[in-house]
mmCIF file of C-alpha atoms in Angstrom:
data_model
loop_
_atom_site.group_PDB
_atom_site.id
_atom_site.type_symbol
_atom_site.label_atom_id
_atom_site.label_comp_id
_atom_site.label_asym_id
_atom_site.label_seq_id
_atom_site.Cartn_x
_atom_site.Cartn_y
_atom_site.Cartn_z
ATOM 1 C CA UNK A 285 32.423 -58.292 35.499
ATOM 2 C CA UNK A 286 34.384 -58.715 32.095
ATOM 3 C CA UNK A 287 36.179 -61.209 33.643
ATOM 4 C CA UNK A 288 33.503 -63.335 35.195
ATOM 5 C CA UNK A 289 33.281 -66.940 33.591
ATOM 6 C CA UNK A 290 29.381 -66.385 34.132
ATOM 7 C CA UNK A 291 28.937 -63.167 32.399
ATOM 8 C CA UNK A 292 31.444 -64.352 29.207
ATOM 9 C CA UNK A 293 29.153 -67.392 28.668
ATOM 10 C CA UNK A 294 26.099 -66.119 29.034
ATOM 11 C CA UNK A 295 27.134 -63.463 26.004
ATOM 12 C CA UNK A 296 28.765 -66.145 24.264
ATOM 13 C CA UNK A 297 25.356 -68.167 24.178
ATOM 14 C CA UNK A 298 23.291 -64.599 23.310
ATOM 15 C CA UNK A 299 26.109 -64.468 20.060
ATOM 16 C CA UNK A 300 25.927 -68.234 19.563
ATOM 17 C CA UNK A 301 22.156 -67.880 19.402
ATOM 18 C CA UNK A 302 22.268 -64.461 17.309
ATOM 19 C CA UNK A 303 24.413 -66.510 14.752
ATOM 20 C CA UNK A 304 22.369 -69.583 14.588
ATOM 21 C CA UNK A 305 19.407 -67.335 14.048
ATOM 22 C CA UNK A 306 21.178 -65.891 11.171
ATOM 23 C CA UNK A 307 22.131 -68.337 9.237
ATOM 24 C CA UNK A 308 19.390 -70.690 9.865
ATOM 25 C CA UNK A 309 16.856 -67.809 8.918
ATOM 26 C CA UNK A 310 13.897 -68.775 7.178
ATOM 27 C CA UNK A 311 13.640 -72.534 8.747
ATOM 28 C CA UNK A 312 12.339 -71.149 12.402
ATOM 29 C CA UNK A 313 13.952 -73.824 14.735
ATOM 30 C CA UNK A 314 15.660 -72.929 17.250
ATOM 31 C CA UNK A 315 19.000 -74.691 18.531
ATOM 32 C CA UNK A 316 17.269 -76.578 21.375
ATOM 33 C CA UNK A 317 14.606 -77.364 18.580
ATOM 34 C CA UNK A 318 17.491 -78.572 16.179
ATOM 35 C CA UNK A 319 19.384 -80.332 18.695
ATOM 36 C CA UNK A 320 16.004 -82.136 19.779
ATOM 37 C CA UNK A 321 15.163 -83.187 15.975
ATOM 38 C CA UNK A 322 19.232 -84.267 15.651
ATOM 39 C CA UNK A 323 18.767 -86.348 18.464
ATOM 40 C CA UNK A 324 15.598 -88.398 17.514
ATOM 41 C CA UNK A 325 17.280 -88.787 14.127
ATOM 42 C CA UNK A 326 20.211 -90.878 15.881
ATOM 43 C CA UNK A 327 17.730 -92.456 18.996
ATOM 44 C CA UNK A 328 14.456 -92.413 18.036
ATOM 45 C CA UNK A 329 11.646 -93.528 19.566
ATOM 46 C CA UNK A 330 12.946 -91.754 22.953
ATOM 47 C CA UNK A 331 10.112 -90.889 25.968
ATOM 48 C CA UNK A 332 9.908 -87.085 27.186
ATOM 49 C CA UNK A 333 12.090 -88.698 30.457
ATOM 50 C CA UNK A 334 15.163 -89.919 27.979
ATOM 51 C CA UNK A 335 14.888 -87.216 25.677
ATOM 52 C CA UNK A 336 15.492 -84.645 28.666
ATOM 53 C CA UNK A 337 18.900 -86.579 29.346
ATOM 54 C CA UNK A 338 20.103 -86.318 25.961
ATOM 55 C CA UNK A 339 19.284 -83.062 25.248
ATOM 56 C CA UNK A 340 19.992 -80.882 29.175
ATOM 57 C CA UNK A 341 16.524 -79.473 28.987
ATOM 58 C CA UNK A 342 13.802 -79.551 31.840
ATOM 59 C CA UNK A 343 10.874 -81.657 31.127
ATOM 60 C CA UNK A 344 8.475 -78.593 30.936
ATOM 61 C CA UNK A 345 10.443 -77.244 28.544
ATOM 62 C CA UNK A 346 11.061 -80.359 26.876
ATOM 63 C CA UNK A 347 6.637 -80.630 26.235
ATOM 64 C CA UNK A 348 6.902 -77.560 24.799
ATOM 65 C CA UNK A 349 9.653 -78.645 22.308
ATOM 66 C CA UNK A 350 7.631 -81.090 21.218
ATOM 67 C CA UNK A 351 4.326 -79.775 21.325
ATOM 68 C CA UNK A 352 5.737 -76.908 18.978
ATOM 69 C CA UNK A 353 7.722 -79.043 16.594
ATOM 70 C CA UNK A 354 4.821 -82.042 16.405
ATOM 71 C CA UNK A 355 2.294 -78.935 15.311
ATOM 72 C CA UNK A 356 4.529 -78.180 12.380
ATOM 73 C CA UNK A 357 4.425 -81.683 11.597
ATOM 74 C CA UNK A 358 8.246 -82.483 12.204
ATOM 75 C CA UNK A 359 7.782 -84.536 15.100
ATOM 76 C CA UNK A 360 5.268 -87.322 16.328
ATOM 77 C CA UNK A 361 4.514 -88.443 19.549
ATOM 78 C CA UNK A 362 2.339 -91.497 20.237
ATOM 79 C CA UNK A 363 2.113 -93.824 23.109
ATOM 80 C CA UNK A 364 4.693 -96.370 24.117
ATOM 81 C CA UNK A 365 4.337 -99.926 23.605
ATOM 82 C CA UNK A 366 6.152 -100.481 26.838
ATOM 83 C CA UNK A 367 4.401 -98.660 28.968
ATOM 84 C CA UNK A 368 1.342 -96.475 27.471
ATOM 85 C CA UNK A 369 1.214 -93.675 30.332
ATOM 86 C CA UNK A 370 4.750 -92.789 28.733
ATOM 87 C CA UNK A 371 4.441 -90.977 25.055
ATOM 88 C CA UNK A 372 7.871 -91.911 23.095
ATOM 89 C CA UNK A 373 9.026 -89.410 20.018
ATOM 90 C CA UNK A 374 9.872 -90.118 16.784
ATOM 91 C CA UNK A 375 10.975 -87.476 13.987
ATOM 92 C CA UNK A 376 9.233 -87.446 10.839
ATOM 93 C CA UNK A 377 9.982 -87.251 7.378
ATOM 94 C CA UNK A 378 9.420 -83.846 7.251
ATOM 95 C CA UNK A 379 11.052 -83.466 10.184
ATOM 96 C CA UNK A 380 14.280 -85.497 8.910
ATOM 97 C CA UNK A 381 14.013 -83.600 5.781
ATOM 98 C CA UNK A 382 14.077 -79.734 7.538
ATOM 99 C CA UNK A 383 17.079 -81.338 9.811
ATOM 100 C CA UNK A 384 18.890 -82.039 6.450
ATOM 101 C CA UNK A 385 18.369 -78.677 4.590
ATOM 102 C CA UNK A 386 19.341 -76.978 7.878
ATOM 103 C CA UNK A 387 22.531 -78.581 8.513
ATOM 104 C CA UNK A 388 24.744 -76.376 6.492
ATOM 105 C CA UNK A 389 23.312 -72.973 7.984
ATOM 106 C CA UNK A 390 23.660 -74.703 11.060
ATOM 107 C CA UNK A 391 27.836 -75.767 10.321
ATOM 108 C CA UNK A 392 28.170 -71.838 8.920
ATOM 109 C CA UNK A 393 26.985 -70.658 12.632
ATOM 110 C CA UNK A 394 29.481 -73.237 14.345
ATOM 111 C CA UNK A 395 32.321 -72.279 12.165
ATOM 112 C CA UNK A 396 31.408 -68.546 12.831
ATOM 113 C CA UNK A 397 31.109 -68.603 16.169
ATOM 114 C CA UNK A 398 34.734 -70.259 16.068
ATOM 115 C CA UNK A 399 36.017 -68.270 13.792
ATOM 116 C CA UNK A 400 38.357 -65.820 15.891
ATOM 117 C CA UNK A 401 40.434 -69.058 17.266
ATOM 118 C CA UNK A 402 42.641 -70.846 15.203
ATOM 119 C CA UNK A 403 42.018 -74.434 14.835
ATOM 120 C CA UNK A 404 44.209 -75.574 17.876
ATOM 121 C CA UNK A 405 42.538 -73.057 19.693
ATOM 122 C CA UNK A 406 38.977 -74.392 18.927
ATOM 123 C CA UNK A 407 39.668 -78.084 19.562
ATOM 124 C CA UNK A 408 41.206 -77.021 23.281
ATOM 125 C CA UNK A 409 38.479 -74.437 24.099
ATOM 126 C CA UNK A 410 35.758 -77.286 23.163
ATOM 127 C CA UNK A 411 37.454 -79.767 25.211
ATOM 128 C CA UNK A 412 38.129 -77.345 28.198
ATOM 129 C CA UNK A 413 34.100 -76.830 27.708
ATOM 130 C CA UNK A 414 33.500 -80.024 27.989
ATOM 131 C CA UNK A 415 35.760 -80.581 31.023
ATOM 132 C CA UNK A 416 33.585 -78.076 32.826
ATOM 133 C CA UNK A 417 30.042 -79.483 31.931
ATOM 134 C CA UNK A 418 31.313 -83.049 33.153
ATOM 135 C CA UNK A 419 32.674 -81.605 36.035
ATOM 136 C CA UNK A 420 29.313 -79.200 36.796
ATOM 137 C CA UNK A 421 27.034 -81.672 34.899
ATOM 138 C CA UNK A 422 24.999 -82.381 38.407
ATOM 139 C CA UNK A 423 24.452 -78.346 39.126
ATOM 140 C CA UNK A 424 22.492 -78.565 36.009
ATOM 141 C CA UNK A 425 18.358 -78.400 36.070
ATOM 142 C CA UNK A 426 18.610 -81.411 33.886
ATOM 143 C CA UNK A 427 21.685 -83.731 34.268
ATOM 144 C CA UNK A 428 22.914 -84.426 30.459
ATOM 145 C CA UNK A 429 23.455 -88.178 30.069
ATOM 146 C CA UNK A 430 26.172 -87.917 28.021
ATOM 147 C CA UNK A 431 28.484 -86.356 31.170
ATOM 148 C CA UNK A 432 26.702 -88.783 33.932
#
């Protein structure tokens, strides 16, 4: 089982996750919350649909996201002009602002987490990573647009 690409990155994403927790204490985002609020900051104005793509989350758990981070006043969702079935998402400045203070704790949990390789290491171990999502990227429950 030690052996088993499945098992090692499923307890690589539990540490990831411990060490994001740990040095983002005291903010209460979580990564997929972060990574959300870090994407509307470089696209906003993204529907639930778009959003989903960018970020590799389901669209259930993509309203919750959002529902949880607009009731703390960090994102806003209002109707689009385009089409006004479809809500589009826009961070705020609070939002922006929480993003901002966060980054650092956020770079001290990446630079953690990579810590044990040496810097070679980390750049092929990220790429090799990324090889695998683009080749895997349809297996996903939400295809990440970035890999299609």
């Amino acid at each position: 089982m030690w052996q088993r690409p499945g098992f090692l990155i499923r307890r690589l994403n539990q540490i990831h996750i411990a060490l994001f927790f740990e040095c983002c204490k005291g903010f209460e985002i979580t990564p997929v919350q972060y990574g959300l609020l870090t994407t509307l900051s470089e696209r906003p104005g993204l529907d639930q649909t778009s959003l989903c793509a960018e970020v590799g989350v389901d669209r259930t758990t993509m309203a919750d996201v959002l529902r949880r981070l607009e009731e703390r006043g960090l994102v806003k969702r209002e109707p689009s002009p385009a089409d006004g079935r479809q809500k589009i998402a826009n961070i705020t400045t609070k939002g922006r602002r929480v993003m901002n203070e966060m980054y650092e704790s956020m770079r001290e949990a990446q630079v953690r987490f990579l810590a044990p390789l040496d810097p070679k290491e980390r750049a092929e171990f990220v790429r090799m990573m990324m090889l695998l999502v683009e080749g895997n990227n349809q297996y996903g429950r939400t295809s990440l647009k970035h890999f299609d």
